[in-house]
Coordinates of C-alpha atoms in Angstrom, one line a residue:
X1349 CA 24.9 -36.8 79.6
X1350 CA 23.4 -39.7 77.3
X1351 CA 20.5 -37.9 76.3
X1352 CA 22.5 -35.5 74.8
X1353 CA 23.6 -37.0 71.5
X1354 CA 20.0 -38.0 70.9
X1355 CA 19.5 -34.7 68.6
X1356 CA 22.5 -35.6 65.8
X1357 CA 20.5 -37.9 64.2
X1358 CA 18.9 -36.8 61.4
X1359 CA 16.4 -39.8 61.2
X1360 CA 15.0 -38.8 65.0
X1361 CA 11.6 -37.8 64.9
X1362 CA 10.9 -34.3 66.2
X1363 CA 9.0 -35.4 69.3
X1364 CA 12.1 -37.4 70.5
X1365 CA 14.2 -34.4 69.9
X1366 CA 11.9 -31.7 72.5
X1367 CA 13.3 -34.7 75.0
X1368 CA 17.2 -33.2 75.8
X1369 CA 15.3 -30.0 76.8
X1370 CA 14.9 -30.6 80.6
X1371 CA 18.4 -32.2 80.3
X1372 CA 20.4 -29.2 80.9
X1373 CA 18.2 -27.9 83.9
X1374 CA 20.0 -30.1 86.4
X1375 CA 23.4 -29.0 84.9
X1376 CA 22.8 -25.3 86.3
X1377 CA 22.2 -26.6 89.7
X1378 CA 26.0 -27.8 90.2
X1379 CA 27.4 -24.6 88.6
X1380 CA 26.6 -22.2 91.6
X1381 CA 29.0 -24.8 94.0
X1382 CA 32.2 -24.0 92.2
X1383 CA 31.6 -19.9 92.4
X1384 CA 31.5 -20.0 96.1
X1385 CA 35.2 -21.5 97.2
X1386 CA 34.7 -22.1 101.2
X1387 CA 31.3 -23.9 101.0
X1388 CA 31.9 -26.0 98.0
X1389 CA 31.5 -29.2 100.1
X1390 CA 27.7 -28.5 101.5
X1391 CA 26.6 -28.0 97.8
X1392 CA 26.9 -31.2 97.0
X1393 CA 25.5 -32.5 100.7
X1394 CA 21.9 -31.0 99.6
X1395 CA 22.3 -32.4 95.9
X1396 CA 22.4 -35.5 97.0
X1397 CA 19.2 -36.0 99.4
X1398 CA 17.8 -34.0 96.8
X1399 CA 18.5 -37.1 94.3
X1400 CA 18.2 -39.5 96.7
X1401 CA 21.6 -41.2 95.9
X1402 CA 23.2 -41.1 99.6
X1403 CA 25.8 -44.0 98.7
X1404 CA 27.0 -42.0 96.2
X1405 CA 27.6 -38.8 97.9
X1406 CA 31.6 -39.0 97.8
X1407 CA 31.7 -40.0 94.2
X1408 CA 29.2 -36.8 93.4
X1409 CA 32.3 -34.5 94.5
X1410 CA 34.4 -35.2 91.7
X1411 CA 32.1 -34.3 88.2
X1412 CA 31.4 -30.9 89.6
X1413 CA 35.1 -30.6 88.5
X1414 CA 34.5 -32.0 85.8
X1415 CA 31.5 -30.3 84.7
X1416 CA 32.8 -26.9 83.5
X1417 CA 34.1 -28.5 80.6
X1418 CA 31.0 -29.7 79.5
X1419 CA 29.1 -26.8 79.7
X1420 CA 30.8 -25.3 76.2
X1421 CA 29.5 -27.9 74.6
X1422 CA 25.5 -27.2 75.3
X1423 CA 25.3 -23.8 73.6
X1424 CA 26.0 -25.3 70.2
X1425 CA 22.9 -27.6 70.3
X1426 CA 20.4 -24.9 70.2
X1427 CA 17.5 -24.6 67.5
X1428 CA 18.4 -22.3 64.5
X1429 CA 15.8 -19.3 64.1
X1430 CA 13.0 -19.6 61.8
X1431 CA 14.0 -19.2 57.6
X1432 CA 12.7 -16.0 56.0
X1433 CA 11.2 -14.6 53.5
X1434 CA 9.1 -18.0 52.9
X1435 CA 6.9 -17.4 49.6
X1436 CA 5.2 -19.0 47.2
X1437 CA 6.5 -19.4 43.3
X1438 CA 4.1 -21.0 41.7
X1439 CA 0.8 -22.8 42.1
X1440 CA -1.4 -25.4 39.3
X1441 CA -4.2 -27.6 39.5
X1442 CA -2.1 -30.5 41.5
X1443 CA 1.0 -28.7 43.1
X1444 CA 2.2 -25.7 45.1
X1445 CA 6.0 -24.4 44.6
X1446 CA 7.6 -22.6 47.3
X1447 CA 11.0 -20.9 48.4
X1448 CA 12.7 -19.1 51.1
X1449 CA 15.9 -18.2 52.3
X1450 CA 18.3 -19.6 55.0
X1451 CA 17.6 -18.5 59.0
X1452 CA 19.9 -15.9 60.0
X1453 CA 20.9 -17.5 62.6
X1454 CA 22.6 -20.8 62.3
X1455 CA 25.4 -21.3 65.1
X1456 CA 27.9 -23.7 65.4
X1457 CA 26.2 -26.8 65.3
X1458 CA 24.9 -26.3 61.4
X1459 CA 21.8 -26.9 59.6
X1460 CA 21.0 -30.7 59.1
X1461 CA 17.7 -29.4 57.0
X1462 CA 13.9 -27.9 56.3
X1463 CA 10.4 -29.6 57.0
X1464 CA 8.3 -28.5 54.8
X1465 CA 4.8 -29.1 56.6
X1466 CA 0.9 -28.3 55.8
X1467 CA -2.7 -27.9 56.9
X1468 CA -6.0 -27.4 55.6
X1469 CA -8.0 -24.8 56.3
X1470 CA -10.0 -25.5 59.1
X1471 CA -8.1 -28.1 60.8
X1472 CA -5.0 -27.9 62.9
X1473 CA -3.9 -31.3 61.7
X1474 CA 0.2 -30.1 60.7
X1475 CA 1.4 -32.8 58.3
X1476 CA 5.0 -33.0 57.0
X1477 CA 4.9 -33.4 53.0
X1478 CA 9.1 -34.8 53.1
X1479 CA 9.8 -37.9 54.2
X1480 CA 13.5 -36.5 54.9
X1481 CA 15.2 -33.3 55.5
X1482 CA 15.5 -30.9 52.7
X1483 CA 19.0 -28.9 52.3
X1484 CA 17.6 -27.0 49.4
X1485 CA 15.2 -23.4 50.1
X1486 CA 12.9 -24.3 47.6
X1487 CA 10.1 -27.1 47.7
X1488 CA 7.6 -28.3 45.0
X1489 CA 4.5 -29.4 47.5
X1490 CA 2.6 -32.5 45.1
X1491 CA -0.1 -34.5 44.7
X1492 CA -2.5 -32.0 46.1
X1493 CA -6.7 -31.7 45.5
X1494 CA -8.0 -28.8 43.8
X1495 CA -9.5 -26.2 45.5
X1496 CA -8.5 -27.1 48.6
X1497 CA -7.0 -24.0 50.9
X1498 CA -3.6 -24.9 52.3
X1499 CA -1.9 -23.6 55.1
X1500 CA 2.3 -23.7 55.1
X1501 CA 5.1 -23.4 57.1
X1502 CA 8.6 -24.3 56.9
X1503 CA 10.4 -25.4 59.9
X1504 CA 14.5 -25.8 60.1
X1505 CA 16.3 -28.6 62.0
X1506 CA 19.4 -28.9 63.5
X1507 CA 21.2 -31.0 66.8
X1508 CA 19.3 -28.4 68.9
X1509 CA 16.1 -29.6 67.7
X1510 CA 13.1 -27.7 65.2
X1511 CA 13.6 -24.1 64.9
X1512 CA 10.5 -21.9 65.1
X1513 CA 8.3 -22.2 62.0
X1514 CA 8.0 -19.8 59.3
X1515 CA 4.3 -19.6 57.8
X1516 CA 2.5 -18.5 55.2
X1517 CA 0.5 -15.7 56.2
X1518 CA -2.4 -16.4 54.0
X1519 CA -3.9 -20.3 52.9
X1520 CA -2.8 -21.3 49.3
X1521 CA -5.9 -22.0 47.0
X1522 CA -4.9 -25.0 45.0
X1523 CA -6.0 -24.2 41.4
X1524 CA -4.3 -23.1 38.2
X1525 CA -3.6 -19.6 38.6
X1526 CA -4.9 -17.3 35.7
X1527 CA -2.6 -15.2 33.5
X1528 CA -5.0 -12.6 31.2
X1529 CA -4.2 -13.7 27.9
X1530 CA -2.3 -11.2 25.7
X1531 CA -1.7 -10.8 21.6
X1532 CA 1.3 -9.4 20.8
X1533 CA 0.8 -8.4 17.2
X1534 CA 3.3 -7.3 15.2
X1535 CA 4.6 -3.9 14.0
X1536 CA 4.2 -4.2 10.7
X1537 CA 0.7 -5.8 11.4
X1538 CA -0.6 -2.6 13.0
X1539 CA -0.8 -0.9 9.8
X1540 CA -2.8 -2.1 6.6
X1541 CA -1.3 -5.4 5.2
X1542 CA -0.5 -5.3 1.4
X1543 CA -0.3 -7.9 -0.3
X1544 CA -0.3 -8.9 -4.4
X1545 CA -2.7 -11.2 -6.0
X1546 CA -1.1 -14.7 -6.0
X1547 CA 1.1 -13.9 -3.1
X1548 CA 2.0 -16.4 -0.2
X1549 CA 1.0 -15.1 3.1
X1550 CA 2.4 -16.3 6.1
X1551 CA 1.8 -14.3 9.5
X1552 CA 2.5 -15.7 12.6
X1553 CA 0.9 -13.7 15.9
X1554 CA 1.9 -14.7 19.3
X1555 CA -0.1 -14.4 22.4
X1556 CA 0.5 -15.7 26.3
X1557 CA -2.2 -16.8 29.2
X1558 CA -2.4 -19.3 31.6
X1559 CA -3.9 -21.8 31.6
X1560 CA -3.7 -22.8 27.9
X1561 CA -5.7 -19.8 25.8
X1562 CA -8.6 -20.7 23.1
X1563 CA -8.0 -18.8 20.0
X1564 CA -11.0 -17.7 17.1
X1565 CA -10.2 -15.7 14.2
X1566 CA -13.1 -14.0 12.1
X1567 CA -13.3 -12.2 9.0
X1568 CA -15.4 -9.0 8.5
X1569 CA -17.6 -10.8 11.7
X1570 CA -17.9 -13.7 10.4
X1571 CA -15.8 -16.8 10.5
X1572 CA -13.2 -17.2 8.4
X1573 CA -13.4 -20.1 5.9
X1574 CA -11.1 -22.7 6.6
X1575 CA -11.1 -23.5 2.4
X1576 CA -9.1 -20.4 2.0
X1577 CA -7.4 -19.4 4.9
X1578 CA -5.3 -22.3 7.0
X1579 CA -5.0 -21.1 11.1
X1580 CA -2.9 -23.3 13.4
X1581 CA -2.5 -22.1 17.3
X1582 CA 0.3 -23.8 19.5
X1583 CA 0.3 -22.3 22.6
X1584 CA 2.2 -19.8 22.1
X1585 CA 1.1 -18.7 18.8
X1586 CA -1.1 -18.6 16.0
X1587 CA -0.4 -18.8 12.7
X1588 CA -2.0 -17.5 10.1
X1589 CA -1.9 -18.6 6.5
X1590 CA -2.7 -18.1 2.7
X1591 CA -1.3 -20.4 0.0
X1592 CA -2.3 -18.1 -2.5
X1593 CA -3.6 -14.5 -2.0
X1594 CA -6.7 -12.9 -4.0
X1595 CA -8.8 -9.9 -4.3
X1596 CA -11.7 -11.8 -1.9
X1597 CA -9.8 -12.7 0.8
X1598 CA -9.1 -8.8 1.5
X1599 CA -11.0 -7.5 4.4
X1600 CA -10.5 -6.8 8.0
X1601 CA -9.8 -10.0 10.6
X1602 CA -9.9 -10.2 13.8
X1603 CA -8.0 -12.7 16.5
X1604 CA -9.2 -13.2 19.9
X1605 CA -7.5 -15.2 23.0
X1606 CA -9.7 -15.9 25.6
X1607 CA -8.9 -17.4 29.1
X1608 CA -12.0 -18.2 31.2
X1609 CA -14.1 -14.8 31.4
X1610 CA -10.4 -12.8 30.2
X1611 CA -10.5 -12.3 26.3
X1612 CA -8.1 -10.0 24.1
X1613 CA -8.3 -9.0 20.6
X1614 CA -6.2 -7.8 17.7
X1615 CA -7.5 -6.2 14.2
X1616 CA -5.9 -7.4 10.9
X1617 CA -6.3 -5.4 8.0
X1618 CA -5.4 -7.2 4.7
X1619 CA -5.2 -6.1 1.2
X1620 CA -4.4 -7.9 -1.2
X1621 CA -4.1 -5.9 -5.0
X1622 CA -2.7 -6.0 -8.1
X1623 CA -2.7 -4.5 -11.9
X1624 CA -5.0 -2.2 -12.8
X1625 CA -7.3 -2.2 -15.9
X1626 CA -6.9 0.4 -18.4
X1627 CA -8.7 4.2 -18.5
X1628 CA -12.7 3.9 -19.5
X1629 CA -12.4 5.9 -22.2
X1630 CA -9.7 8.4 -24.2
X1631 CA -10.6 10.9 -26.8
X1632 CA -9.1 14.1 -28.8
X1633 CA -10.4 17.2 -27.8
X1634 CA -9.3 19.7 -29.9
X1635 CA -6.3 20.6 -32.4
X1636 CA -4.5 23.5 -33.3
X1637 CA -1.2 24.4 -34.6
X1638 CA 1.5 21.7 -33.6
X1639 CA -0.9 21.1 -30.4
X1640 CA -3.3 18.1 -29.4
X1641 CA -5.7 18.4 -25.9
X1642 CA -6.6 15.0 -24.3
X1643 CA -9.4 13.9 -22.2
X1644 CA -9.8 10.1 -20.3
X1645 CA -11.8 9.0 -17.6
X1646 CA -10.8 6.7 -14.4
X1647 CA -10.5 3.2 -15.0
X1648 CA -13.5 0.7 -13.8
X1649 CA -10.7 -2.0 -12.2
X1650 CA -8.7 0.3 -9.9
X1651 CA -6.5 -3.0 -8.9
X1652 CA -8.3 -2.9 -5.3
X1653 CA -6.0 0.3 -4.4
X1654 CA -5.9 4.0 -5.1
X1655 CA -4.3 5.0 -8.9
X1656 CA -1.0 6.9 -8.7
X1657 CA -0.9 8.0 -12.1
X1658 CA -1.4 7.9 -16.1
X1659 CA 1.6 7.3 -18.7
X1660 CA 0.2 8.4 -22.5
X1661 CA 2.0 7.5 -25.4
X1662 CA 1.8 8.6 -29.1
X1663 CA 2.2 7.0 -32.7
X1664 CA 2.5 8.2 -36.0
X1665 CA 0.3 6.2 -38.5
X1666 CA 3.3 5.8 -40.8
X1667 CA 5.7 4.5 -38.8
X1668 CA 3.2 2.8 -35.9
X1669 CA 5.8 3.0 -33.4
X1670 CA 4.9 4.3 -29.6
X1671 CA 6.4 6.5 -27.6
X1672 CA 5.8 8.1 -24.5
X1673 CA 5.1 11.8 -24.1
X1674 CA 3.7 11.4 -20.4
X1675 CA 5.0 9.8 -17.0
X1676 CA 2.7 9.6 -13.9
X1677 CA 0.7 12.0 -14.9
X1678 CA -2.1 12.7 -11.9
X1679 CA -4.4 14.9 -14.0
X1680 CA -7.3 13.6 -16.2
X1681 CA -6.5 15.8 -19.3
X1682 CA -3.1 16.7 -21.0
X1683 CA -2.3 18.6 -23.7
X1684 CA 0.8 17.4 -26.2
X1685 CA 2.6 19.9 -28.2
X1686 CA 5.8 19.5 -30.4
X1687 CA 3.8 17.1 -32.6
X1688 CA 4.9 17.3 -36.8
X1689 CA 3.5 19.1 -39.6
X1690 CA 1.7 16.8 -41.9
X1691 CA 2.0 13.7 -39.8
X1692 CA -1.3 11.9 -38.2
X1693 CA -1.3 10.9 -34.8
X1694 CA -2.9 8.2 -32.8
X1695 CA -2.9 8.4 -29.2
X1696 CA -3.3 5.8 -25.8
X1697 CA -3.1 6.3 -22.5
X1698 CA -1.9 3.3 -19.2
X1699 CA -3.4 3.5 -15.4
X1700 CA -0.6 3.1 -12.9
X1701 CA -1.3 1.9 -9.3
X1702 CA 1.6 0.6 -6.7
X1703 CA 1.4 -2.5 -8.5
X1704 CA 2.7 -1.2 -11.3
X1705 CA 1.3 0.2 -14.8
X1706 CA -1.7 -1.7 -16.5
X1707 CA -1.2 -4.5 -19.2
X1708 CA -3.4 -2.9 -21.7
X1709 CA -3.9 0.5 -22.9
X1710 CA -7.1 2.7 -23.9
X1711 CA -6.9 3.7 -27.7
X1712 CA -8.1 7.4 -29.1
X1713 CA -11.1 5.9 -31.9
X1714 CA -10.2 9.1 -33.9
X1715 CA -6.7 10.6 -34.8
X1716 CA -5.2 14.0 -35.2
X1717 CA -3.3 15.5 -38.5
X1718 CA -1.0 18.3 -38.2
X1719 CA -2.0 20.9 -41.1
X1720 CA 0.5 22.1 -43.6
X1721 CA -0.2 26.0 -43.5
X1722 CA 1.7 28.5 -46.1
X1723 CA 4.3 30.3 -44.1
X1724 CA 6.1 33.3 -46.2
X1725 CA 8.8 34.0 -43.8
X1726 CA 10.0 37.5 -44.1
X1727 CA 13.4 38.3 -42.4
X1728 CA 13.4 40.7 -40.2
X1729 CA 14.9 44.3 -40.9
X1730 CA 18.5 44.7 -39.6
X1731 CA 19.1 48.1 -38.3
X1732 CA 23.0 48.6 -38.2
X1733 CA 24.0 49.8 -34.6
X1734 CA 25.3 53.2 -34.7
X1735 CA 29.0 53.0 -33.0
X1736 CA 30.1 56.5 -33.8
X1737 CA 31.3 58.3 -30.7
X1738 CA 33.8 61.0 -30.4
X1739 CA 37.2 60.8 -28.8
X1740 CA 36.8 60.3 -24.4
X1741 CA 39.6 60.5 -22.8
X1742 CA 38.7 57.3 -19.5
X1743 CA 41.8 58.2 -17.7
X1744 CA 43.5 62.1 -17.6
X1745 CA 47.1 62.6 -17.4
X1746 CA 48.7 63.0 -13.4
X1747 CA 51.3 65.5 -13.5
X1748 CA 55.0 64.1 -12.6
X1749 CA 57.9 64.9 -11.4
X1750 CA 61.6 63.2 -12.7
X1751 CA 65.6 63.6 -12.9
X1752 CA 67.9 64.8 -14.9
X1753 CA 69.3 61.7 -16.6
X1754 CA 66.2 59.4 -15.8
X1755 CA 63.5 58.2 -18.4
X1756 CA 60.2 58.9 -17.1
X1757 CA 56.7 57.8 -19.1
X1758 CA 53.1 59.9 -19.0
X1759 CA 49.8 57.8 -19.3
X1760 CA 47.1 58.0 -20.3
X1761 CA 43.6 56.2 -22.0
X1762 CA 41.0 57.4 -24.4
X1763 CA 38.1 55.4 -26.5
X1764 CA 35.8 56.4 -29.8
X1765 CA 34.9 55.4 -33.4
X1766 CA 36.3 55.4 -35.5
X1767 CA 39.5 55.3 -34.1
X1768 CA 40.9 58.5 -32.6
X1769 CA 44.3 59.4 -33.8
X1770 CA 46.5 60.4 -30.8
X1771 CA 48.9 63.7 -31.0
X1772 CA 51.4 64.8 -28.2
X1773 CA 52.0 68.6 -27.7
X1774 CA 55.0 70.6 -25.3
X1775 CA 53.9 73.8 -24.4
X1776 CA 51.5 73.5 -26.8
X1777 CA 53.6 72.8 -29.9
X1778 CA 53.3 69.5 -31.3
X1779 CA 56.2 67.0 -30.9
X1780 CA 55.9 65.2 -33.6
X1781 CA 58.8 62.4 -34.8
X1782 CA 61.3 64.2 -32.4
X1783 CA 63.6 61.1 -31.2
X1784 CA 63.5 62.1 -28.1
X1785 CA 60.3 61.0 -27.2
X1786 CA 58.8 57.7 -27.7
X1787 CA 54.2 57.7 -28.2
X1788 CA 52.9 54.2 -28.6
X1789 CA 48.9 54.0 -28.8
X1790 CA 48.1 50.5 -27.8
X1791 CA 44.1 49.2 -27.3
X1792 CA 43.2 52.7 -26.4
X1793 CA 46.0 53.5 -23.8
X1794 CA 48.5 56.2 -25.3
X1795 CA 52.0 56.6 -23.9
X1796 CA 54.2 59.1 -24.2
X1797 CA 58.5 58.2 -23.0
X1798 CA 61.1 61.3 -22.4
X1799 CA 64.2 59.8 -23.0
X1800 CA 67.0 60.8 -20.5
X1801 CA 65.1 64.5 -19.9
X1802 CA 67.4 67.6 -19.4
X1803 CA 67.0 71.1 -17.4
X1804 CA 64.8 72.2 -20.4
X1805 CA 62.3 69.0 -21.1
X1806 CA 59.9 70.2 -18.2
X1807 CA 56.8 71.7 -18.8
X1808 CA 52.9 71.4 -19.9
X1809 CA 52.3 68.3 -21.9
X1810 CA 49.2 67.6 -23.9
X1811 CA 47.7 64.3 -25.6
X1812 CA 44.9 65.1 -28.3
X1813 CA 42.8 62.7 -29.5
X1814 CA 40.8 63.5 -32.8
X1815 CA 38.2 61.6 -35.2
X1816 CA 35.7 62.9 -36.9
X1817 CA 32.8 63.4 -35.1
X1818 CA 35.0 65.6 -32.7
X1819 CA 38.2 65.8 -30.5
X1820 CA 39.7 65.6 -26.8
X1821 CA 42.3 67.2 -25.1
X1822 CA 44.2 66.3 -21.5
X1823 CA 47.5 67.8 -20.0
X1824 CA 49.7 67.3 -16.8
X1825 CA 52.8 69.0 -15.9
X1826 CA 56.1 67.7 -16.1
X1827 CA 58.9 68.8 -13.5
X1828 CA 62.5 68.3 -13.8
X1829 CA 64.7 67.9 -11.0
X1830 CA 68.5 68.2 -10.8
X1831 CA 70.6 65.8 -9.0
X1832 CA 71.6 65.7 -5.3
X1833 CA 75.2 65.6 -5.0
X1834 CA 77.1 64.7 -1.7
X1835 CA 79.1 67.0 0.1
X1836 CA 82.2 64.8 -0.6
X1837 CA 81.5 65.3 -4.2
X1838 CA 81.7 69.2 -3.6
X1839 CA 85.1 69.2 -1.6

């Protein structure tokens, strides 16, 4: 039982620990005398030649009764199992990281802590790197030689002793391990750069590699001059930089990261443009009636990008004042029109890029008058438009029926010129003023009231319409009813 607590110490050297290991083989020994109850006493008898104690035979009687209580206690003290999933994080020139998770199985006695331990390759010499336990899974292993191969393992202690190791299963090369170096350009860098003359630029490209990447830049294949351009790497990035841009320092430049034997490049296209110069040359082609034709030619200073256009302008020598006739125009010729008789014209013409329009302008040498020409104007004939047409009756008369007692209308519409005059007939003799009957002609549409017709107002009426290029007749019948009356009424 005193060898027993050696194992709780946490400063106990793992050799002296492997010691309480043959402890509990005698304890088993006294356990099979309690299960048999009728020869409990010659147990003992044979334990005690066995340890050569005789004197102390009666005295060995009592523990056995006491030893089932300290049999609960031994389970507990047993080694952990070995930590998984052991790994390595990182490794340099000097050091080796590692990590790994806890042993799944713990048990009641706990976890005092890890021992980290290593070997090179070739030897079996197992060295522990910490002084103490470690309670954390993850180790940084220091002050290592480069290039050396390392084997590691990570054992666990506990009261029950070292818990089996977890290794490696390949040796560690001790060297700075090598990331392939990387540009990450831009976006908007992958795509022609453009810039204006006297323009900062300021471009800043990062890139990634281990161990700390060298960084060239070059212009067209050629290195860049440090006069004009300003580079400064971190390591991280590189930044690239222009105080003040011109038309030279346009051209195609390269960046390249390179680790060892790794190397990665990325393509800068920069332009840098501005203004351009006026059209070579302008001239009048021809000119006719209120009309001038135009030629020019391409300007020799395109502003180092392609020409979106032409604005021409004109001036009349009296007044001298410009104005434009012609916004981006693309073409190379032009014709103005709308120019005014008598006046002499001067013409110019501006080159237009995505910088903008060009300060100066390109001058016709010659101008263009407008002739005065004798016009004798002469109005044309006017031919009056013939409107005659005879009377047309558009919409006929519908043949009615009515009441006694009860107004009724007939309608009717007619057109012609002159003006048609309008007659009503009954039967075929005219009515004429009779006050009985009420005909309004109104825009065309002729009307024609009975007024409160009797048993004798039905018939054929007529409307005429007469001019004098001819005349139109139409006719409905008219039908007169007589009242119902109720049967009440009769009686």
């Amino acid at each position: 039982m005193p060898a027993k607590p050696a194992p709780i110490k946490k400063s106990a050297k793992a050799a002296k620990k492997e010691e309480p290991a043959p402890a509990p083989e005698p304890v088993p020994e006294p356990a099979p005398a309690p299960v048999e109850p009728a020869p409990a006493e010659a147990a003992p008898v044979e334990a005690v030649p066995a340890e050569a104690v005789p004197a102390e035979g009666a005295p060995v009687e009592a523990p056995p009764a006491e030893a089932p209580p300290a049999e609960p206690a031994a389970p507990p003290a047993e080694p952990t199992s070995e930590p998984l999933e052991l790994s390595v994080e990182d490794v340099n020139d000097t050091s080796v990281t590692i990590s790994w998770r806890p042993p799944a199985t713990i048990g009641n006695s706990g976890l005092d802590g890890y021992t980290v331990e290593i070997c090179k390759e070739g030897t079996s010499d197992w060295k522990a790197v910490n002084e103490e336990l470690t309670v954390l899974c993850r180790y940084v292993i220091k002050n290592q030689v480069t290039g050396d191969r390392l084997n590691i393992r990570v054992v666990a202690v506990n009261p029950g002793g070292r818990s089996p190791p977890a290794a490696l299963p390949e040796t560690v090369l001790v060297r700075e391990v090598v990331d392939r170096p990387k540009i990450r350009l831009p976006r908007y860098l992958r795509q022609r750069y453009v810039k204006n003359v006297g323009e900062k630029i300021n471009l800043v490209i990062p890139f990634s590699g281990k161990p700390q990447p060298s960084v060239s830049w070059t212009k067209d294949g050629q290195p860049i001059d440090t006069k004009k351009v300003n580079v400064r790497n971190s390591d991280k990035d590189s930044i690239f930089f222009i105080r003040a841009a011109e038309r030279a320092d346009s051209g195609v430049y390269e960046m390249c990261v390179k680790v060892e034997s790794f190397e990665d490049k990325a393509q800068i296209t920069l332009q840098i443009v501005e203004l351009p110069g006026p059209p070579a040359s302008i001239k009048i082609v021809d000119t006719w009636g209120f009309n001038v034709a135009l030629e020019w030619t391409e300007p020799k200073d395109t502003g180092n990008t392609a020409i979106t256009g032409y604005t021409i302008q004109k001036a009349d020598k009296k007044t001298g004042d410009w104005f434009t006739v012609l916004e981006h125009y693309h073409r190379m010729n032009a014709t103005i029109s709308d120019l005014i008789m008598g006046n002499t014209y001067i013409f110019r013409a501006f080159t237009e890029n995505k910088c903008g329009i060009s300060e100066e302008a390109t001058v016709t040498k010659t101008s263009a008058t407008i002739q005065k020409t004798g016009i004798d104007y002469k109005p044309p004939e006017y031919k009056e438009h013939d409107f005659s047409e005879p009377p047309k009756f558009t919409t006929s008369l519908a043949d009615r029926s009515t009441t006694v007692g009860y107004n009724t209308k007939l309608l009717c519409s007619v057109r012609g010129f002159p003006k048609p005059r309008i007659e009503w007939m009954k039967n075929q003799m005219i009515i004429g003023d009779d006050p009985k009957f009420r005909q309004m002609n109104n825009q065309g549409i002729c009307s024609l009231e009975i007024r409160k017709p009797g048993n004798y107002d039905g018939g054929v009426y007529t409307c005429r319409a007469k001019n004098q290029h001819g005349e139109a007749l139409v006719s409905c019948k008219l039908e007169v009813k007589q009242p119902v009356i109720a049967d009440a009424d009769k009686k």
